[in-house]
mmCIF file with all atom_site columns, C-alpha atoms and ligand atoms in Angstrom:
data_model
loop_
_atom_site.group_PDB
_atom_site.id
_atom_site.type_symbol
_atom_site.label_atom_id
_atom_site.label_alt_id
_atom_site.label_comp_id
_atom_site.label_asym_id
_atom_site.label_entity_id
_atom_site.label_seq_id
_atom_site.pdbx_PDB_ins_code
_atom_site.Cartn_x
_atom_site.Cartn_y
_atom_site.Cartn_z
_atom_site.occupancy
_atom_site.B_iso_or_equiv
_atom_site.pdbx_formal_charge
_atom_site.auth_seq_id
_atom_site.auth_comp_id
_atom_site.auth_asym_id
_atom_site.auth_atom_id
_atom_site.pdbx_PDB_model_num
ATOM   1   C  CA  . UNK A 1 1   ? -45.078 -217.502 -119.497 1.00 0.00 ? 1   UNK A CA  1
ATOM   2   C  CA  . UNK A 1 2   ? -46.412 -219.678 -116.709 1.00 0.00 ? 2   UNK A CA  1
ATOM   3   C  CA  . UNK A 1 3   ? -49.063 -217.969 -114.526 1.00 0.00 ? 3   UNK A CA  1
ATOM   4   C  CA  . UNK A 1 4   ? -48.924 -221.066 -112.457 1.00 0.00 ? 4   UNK A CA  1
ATOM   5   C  CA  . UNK A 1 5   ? -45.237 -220.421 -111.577 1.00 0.00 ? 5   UNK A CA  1
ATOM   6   C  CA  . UNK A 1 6   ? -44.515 -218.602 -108.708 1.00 0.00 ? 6   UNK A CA  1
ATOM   7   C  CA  . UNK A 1 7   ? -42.511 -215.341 -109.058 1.00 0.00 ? 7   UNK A CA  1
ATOM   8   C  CA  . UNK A 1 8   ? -39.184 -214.885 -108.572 1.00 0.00 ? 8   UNK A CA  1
ATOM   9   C  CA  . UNK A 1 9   ? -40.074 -211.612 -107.157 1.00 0.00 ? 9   UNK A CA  1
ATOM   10  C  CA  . UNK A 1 10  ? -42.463 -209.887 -105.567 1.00 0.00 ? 10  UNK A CA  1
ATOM   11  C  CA  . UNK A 1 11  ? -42.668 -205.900 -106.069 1.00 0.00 ? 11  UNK A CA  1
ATOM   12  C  CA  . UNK A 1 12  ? -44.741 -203.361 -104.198 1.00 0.00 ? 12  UNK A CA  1
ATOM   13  C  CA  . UNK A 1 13  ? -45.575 -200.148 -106.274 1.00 0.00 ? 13  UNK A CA  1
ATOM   14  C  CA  . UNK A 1 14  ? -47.935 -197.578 -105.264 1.00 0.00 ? 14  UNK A CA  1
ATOM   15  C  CA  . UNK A 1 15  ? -49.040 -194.197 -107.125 1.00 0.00 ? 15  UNK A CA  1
ATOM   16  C  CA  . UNK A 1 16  ? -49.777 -190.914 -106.066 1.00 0.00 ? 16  UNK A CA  1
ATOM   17  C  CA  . UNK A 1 17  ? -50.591 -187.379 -107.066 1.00 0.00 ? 17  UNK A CA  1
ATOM   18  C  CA  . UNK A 1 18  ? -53.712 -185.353 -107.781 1.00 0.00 ? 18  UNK A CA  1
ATOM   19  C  CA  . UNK A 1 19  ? -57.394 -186.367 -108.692 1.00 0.00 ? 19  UNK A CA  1
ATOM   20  C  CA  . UNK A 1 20  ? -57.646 -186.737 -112.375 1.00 0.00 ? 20  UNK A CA  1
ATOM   21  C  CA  . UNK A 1 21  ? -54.172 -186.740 -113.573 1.00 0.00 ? 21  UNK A CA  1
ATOM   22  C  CA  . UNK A 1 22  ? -54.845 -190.170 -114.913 1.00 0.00 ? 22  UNK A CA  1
ATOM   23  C  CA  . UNK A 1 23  ? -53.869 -192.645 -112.297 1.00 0.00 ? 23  UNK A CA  1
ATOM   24  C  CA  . UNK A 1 24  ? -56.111 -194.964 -112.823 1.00 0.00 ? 24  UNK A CA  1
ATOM   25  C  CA  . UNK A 1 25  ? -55.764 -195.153 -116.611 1.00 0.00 ? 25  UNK A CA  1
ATOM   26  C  CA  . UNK A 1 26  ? -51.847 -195.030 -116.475 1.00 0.00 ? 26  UNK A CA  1
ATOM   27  C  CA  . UNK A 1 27  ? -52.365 -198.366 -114.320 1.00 0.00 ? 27  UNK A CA  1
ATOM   28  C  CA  . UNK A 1 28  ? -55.163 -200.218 -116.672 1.00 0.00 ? 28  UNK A CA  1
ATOM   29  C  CA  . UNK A 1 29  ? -53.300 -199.587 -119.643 1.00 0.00 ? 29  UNK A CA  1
ATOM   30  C  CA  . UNK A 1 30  ? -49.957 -201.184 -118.310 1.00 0.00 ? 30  UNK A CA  1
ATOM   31  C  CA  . UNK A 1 31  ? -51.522 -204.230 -116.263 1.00 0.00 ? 31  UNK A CA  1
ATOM   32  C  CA  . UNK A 1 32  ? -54.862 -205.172 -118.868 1.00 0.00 ? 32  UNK A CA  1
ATOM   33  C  CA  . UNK A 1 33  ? -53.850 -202.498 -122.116 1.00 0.00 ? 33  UNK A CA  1
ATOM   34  C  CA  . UNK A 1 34  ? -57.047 -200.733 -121.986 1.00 0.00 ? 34  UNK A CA  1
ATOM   35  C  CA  . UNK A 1 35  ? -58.097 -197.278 -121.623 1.00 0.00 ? 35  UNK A CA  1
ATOM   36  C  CA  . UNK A 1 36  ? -61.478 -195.831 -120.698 1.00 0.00 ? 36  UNK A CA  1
ATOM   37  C  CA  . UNK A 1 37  ? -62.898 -192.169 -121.405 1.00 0.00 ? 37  UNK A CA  1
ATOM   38  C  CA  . UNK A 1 38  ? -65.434 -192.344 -118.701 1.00 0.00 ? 38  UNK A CA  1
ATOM   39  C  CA  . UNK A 1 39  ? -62.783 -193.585 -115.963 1.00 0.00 ? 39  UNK A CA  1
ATOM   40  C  CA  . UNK A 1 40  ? -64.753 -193.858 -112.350 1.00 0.00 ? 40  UNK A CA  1
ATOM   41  C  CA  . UNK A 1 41  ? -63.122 -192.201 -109.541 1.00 0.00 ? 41  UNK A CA  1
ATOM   42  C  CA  . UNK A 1 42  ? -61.515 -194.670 -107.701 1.00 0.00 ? 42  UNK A CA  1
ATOM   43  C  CA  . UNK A 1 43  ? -63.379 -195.538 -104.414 1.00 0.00 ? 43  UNK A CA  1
ATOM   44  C  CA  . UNK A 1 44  ? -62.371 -198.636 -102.894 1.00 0.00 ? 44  UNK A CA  1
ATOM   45  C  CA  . UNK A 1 45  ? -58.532 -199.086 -102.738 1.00 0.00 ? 45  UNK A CA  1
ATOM   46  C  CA  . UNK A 1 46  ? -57.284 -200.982 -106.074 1.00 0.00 ? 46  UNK A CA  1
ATOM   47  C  CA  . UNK A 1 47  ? -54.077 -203.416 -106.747 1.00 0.00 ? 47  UNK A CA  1
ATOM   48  C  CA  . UNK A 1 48  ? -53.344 -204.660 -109.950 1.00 0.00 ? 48  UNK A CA  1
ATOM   49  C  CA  . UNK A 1 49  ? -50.698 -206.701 -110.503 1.00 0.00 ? 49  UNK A CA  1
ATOM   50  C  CA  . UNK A 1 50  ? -48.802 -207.795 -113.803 1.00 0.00 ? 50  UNK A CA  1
ATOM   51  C  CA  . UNK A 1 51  ? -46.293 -210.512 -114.345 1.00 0.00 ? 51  UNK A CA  1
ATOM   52  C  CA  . UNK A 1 52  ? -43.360 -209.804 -116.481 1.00 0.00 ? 52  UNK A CA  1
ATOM   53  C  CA  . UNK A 1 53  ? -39.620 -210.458 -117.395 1.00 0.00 ? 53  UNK A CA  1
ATOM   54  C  CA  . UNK A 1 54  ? -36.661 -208.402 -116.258 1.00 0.00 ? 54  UNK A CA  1
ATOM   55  C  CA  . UNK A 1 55  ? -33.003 -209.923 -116.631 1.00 0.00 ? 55  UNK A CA  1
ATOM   56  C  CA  . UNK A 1 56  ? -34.439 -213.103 -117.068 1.00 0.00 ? 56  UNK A CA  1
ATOM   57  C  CA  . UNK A 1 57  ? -36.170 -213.459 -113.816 1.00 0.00 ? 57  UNK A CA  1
ATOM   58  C  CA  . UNK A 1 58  ? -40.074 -213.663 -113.205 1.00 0.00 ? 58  UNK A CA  1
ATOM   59  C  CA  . UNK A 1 59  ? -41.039 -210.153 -110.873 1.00 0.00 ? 59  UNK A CA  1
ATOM   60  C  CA  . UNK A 1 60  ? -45.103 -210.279 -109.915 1.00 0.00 ? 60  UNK A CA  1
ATOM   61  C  CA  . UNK A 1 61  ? -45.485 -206.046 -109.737 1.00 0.00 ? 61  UNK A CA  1
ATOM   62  C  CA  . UNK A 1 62  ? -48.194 -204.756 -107.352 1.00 0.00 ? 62  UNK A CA  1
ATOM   63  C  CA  . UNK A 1 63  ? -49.574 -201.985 -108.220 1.00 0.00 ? 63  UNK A CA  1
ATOM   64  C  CA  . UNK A 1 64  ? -51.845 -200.072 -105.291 1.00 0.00 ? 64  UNK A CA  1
ATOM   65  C  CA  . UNK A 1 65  ? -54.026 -197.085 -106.698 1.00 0.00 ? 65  UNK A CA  1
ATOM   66  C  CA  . UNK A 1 66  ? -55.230 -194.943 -104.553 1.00 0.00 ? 66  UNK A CA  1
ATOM   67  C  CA  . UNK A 1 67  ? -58.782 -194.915 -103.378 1.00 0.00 ? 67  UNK A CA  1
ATOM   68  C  CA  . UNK A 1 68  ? -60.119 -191.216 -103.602 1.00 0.00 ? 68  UNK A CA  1
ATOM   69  C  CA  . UNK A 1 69  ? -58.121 -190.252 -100.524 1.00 0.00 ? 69  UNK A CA  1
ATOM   70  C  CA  . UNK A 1 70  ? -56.225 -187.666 -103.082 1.00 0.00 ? 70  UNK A CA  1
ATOM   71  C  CA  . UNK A 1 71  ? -55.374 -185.257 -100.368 1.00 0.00 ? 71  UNK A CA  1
ATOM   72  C  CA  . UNK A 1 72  ? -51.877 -185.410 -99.016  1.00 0.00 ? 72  UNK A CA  1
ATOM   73  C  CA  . UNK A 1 73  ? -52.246 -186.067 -95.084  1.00 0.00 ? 73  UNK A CA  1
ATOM   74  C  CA  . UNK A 1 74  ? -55.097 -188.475 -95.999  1.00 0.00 ? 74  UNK A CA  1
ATOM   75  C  CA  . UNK A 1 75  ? -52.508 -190.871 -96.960  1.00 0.00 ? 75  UNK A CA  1
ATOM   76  C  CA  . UNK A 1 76  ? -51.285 -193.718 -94.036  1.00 0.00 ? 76  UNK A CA  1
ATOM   77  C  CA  . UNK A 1 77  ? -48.166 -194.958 -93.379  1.00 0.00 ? 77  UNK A CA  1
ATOM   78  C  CA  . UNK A 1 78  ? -50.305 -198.588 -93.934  1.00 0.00 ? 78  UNK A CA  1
ATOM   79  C  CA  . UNK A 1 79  ? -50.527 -197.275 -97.421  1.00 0.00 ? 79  UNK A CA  1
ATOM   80  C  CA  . UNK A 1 80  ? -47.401 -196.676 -97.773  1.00 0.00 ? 80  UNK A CA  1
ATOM   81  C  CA  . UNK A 1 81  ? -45.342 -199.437 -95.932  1.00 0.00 ? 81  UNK A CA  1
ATOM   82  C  CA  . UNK A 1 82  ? -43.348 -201.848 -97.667  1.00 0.00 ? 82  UNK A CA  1
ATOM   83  C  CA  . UNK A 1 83  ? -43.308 -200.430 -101.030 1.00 0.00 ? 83  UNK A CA  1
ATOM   84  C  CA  . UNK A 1 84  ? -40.326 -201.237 -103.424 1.00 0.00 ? 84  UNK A CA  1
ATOM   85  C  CA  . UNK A 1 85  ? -40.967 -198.321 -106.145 1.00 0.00 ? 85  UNK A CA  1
ATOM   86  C  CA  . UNK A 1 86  ? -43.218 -194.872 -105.878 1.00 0.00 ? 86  UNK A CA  1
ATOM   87  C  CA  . UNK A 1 87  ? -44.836 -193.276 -108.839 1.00 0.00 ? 87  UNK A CA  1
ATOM   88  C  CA  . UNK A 1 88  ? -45.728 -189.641 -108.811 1.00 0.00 ? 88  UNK A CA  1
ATOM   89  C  CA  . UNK A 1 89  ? -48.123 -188.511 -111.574 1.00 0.00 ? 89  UNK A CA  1
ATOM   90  C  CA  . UNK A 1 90  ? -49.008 -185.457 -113.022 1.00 0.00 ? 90  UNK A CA  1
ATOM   91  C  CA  . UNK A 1 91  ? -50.984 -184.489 -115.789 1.00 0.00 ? 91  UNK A CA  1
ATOM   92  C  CA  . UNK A 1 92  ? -49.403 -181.963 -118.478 1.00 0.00 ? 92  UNK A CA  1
ATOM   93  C  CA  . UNK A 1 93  ? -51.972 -179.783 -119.463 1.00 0.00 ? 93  UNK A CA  1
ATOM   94  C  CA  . UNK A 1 94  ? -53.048 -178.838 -115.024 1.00 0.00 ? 94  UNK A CA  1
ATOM   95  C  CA  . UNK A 1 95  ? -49.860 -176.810 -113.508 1.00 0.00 ? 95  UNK A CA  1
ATOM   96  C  CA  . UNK A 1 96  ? -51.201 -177.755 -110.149 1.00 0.00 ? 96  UNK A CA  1
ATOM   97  C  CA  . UNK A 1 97  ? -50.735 -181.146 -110.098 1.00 0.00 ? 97  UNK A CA  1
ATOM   98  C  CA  . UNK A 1 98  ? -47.148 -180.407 -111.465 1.00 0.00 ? 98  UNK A CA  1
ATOM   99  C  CA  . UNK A 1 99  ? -47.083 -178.079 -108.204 1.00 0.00 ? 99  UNK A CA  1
ATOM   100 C  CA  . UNK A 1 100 ? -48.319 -180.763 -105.920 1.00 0.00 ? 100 UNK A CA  1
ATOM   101 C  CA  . UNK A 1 101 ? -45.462 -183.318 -106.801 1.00 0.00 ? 101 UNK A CA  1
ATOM   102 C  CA  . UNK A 1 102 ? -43.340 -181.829 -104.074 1.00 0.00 ? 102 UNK A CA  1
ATOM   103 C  CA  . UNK A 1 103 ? -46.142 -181.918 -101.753 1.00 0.00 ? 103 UNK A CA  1
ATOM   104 C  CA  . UNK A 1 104 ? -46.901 -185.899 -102.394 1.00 0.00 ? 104 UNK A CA  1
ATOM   105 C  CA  . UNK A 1 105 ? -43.086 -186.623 -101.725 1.00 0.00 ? 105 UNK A CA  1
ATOM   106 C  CA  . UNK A 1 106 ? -42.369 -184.437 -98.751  1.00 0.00 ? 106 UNK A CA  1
ATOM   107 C  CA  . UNK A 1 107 ? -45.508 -186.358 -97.432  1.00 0.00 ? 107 UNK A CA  1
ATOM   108 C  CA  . UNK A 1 108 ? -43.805 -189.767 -98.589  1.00 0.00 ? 108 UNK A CA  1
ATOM   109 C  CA  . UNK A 1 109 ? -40.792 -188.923 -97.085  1.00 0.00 ? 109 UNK A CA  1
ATOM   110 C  CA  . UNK A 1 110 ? -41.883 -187.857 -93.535  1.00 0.00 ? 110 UNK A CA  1
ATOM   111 C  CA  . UNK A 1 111 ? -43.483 -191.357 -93.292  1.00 0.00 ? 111 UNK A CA  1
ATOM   112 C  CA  . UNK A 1 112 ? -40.803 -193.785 -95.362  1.00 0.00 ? 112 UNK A CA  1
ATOM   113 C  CA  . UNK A 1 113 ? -37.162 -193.857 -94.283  1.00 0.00 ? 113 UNK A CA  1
ATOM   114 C  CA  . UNK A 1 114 ? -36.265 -196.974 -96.652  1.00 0.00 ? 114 UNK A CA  1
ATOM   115 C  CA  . UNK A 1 115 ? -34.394 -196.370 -99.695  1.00 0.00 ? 115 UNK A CA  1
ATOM   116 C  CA  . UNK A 1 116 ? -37.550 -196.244 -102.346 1.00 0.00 ? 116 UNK A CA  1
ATOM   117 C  CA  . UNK A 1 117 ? -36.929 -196.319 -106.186 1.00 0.00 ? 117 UNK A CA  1
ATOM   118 C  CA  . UNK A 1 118 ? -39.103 -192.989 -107.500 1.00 0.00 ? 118 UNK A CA  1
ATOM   119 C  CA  . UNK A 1 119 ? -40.624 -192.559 -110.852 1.00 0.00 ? 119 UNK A CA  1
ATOM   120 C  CA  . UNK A 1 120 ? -42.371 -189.275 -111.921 1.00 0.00 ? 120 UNK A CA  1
ATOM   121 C  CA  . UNK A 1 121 ? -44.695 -189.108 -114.774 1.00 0.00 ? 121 UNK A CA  1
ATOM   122 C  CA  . UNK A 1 122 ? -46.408 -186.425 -116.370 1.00 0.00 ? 122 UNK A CA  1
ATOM   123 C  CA  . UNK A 1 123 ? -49.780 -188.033 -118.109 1.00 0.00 ? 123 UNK A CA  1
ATOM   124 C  CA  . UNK A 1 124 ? -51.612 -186.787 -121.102 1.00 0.00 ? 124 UNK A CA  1
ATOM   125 C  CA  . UNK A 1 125 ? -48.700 -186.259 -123.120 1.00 0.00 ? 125 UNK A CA  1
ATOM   126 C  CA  . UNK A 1 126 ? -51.348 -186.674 -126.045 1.00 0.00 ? 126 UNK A CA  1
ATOM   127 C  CA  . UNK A 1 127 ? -52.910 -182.925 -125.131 1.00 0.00 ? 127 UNK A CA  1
ATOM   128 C  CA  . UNK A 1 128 ? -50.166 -180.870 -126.820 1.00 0.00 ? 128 UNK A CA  1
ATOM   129 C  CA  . UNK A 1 129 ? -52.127 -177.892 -127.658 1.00 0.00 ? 129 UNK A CA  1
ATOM   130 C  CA  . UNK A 1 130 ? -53.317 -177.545 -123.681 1.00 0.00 ? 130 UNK A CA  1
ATOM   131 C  CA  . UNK A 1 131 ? -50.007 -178.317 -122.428 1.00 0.00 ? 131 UNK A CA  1
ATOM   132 C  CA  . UNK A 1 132 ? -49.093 -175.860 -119.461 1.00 0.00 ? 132 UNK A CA  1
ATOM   133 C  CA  . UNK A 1 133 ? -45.745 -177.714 -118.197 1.00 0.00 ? 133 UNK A CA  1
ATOM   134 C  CA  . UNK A 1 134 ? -42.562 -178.456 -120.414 1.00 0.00 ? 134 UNK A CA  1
ATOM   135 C  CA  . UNK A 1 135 ? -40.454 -181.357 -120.502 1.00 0.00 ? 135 UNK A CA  1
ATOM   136 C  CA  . UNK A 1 136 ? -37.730 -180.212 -119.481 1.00 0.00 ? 136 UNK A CA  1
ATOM   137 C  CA  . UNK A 1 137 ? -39.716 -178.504 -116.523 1.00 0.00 ? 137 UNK A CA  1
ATOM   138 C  CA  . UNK A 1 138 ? -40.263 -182.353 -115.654 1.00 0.00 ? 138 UNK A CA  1
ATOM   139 C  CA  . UNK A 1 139 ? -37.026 -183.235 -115.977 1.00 0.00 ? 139 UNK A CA  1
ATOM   140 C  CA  . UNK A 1 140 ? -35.509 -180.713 -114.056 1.00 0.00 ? 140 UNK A CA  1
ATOM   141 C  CA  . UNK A 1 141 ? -37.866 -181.204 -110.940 1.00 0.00 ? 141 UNK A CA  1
ATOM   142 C  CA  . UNK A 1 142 ? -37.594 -184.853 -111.212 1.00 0.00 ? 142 UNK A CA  1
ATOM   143 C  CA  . UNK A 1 143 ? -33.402 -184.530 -111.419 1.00 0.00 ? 143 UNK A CA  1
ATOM   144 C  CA  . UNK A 1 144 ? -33.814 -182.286 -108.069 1.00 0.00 ? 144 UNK A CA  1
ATOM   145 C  CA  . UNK A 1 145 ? -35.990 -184.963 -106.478 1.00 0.00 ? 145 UNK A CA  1
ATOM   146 C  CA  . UNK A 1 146 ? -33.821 -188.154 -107.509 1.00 0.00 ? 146 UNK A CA  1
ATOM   147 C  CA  . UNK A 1 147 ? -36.692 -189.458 -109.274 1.00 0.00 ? 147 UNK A CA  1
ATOM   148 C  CA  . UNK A 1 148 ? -36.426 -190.814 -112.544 1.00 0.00 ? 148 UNK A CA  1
ATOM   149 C  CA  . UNK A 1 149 ? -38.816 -189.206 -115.369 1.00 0.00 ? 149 UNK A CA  1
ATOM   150 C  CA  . UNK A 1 150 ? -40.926 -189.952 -118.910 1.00 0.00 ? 150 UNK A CA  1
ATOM   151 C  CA  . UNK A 1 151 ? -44.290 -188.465 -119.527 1.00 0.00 ? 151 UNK A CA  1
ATOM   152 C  CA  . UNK A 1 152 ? -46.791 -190.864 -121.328 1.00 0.00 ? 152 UNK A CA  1
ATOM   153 C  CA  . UNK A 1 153 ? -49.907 -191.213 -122.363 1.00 0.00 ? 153 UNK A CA  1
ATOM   154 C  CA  . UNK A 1 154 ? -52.580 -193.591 -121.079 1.00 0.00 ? 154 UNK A CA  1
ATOM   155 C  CA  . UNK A 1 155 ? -54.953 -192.912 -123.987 1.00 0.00 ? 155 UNK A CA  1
ATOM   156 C  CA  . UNK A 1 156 ? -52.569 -193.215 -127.015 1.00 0.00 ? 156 UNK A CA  1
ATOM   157 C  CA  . UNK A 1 157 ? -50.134 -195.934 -124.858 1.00 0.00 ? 157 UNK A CA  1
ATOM   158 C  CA  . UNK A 1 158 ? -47.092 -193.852 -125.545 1.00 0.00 ? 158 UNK A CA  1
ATOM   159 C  CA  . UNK A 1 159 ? -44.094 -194.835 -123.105 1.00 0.00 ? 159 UNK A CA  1
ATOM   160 C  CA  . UNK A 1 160 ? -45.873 -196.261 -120.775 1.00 0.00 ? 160 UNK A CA  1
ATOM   161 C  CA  . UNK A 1 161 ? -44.391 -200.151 -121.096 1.00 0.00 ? 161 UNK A CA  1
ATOM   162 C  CA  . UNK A 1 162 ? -41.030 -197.987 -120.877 1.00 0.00 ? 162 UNK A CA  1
ATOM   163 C  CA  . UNK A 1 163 ? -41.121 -195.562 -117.699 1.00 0.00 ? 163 UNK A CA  1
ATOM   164 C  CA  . UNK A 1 164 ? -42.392 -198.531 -115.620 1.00 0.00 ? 164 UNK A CA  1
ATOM   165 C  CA  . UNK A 1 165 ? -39.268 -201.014 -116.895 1.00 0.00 ? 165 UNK A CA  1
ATOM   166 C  CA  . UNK A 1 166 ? -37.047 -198.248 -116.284 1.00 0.00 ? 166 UNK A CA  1
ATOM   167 C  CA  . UNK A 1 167 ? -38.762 -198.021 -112.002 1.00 0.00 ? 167 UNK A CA  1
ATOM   168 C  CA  . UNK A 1 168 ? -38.509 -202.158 -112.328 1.00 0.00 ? 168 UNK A CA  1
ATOM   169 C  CA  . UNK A 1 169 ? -34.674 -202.325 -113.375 1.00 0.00 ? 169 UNK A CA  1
ATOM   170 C  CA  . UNK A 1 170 ? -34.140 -199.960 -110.581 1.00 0.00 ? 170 UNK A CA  1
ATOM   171 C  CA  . UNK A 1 171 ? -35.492 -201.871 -108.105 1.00 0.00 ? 171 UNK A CA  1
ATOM   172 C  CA  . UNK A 1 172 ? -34.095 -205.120 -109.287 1.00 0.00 ? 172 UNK A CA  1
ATOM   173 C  CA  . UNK A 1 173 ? -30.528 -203.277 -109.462 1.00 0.00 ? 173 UNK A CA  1
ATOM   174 C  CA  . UNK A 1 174 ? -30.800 -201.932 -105.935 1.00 0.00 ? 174 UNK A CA  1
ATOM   175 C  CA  . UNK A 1 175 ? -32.384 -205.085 -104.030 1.00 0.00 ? 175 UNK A CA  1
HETATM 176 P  P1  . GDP B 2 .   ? -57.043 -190.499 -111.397 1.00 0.00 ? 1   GDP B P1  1
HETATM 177 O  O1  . GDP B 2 .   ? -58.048 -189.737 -110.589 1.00 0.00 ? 1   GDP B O1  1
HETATM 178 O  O2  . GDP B 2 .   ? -55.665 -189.900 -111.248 1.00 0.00 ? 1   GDP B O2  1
HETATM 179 O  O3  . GDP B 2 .   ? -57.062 -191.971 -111.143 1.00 0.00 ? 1   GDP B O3  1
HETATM 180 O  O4  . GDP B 2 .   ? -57.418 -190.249 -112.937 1.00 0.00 ? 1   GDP B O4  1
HETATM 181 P  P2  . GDP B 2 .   ? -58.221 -191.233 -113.922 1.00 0.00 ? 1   GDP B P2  1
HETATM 182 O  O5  . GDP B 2 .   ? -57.370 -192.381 -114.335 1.00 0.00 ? 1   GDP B O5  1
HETATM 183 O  O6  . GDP B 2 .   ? -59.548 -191.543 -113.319 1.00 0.00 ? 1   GDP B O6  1
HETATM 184 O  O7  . GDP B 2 .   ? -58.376 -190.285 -115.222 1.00 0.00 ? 1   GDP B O7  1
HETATM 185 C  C1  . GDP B 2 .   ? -59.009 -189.018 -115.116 1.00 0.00 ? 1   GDP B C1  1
HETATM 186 C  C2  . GDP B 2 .   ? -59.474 -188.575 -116.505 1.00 0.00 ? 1   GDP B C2  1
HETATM 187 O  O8  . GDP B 2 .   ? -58.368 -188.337 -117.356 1.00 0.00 ? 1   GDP B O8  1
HETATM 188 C  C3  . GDP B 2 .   ? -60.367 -189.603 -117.231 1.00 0.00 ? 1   GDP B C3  1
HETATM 189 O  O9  . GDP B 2 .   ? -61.403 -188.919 -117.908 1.00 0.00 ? 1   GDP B O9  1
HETATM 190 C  C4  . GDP B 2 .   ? -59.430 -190.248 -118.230 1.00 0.00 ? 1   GDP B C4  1
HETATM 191 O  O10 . GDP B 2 .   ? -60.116 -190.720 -119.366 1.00 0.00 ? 1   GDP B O10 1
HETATM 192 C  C5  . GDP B 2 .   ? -58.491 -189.076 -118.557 1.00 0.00 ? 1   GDP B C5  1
HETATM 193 N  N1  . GDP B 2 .   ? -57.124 -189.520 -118.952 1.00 0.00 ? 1   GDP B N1  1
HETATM 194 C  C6  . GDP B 2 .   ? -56.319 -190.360 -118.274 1.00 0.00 ? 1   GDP B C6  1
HETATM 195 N  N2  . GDP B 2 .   ? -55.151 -190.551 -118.916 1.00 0.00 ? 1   GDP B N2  1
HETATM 196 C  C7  . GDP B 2 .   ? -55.208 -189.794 -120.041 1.00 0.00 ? 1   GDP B C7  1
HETATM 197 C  C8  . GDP B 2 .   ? -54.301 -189.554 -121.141 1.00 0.00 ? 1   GDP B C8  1
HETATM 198 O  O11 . GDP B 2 .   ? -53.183 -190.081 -121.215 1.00 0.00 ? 1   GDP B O11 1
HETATM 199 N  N3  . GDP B 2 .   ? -54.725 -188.681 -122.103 1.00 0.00 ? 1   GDP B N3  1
HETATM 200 C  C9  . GDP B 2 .   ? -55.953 -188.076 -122.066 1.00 0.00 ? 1   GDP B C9  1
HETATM 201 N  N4  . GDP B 2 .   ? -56.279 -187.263 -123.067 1.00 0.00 ? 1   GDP B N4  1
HETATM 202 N  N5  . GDP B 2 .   ? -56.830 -188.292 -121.058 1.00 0.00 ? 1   GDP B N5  1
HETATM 203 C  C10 . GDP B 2 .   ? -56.470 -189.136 -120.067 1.00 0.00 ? 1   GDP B C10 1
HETATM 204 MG MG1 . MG  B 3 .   ? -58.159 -193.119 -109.797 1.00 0.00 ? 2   MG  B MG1 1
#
């Protein structure tokens, strides 16, 4: 792999969902593989990026975090615009987050008409014994959404490489 090289794509991701779902984290470990206990709220607005390979072709992924505006109608349309793929995260073990999902998408979709490849993850798929939402409670809301679905785990790095190939196909497929 060339960093040099320019990209044969360019992709536009952002994340929502509540404070302390693991945003953040989910993000670190996919672009640098690291994961940090003590993970400062996010206060300036964040993009990572990562190269990789899909279908042979170079795609440079952007990845904006949100910056401690966790509150739905905090969110811009500036935020928002131009974005190829939306991630909605939730953590397992906090049933309100999984009850805000609907809230961050209604909010998505009053401000984005374009045809937006959605992932929804629920996070901390490590915490089994506090877990408070089911898989197939995941599922199911992501099914009625038209989002696609995998809970991971930023700590332990479990499906987290896969959920966001799955979000990257997609977008490659549909543009
Ligand atoms: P954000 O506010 O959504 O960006 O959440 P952060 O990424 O700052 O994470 C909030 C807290 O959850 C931090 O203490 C992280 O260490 C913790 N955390 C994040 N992901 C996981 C995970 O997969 N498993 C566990 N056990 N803790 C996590
Ligand atoms: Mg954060």
């Amino acid at each position: 792999l060339n960093p040099g090289k320019e990209a044969d794509y360019t992709c536009k991701i952002i994340i929502l969902g509540d404070k302390g779902v693991g945003k953040t984290c989910v993000i670190q470990r996919f672009t640098d593989n690291v994961f940090s206990f003590n993970q400062m709220p996010t206060i300036t607005m964040d993009i990572k990026s990562r190269l990789l390979y899909v279908n042979g072709k170079l795609c440079k992924l952007k990845i904006w975090d949100t910056a401690g505006q966790e509150r739905f109608r905090s969110i811009t349309s500036n935020y928002y615009r131009g974005s190829h793929g939306v991630i909605v995260v939730y953590d397992i073990t906090d049933k309100k987050s999984f009850e805000h999902v609907t809230r961050w998408m209604d909010n998505f979709d009053q401000l984005v008409k374009d045809d937006v490849i959605r992932l929804l993850i629920g996070n901390k798929s490590d915490l089994k014994k506090e877990r408070m939402v089911k898989e197939h409670q995941g599922q199911k809301l992501a099914k009625e959404k038209r989002m696609l679905f995998g809970e991971t785990s930023a700590k332990e790095n479990i499906n987290i490489e896969h959920v966001f190939m799955k979000l990257v196909k997609e977008i490659i497929d549909k543009n």
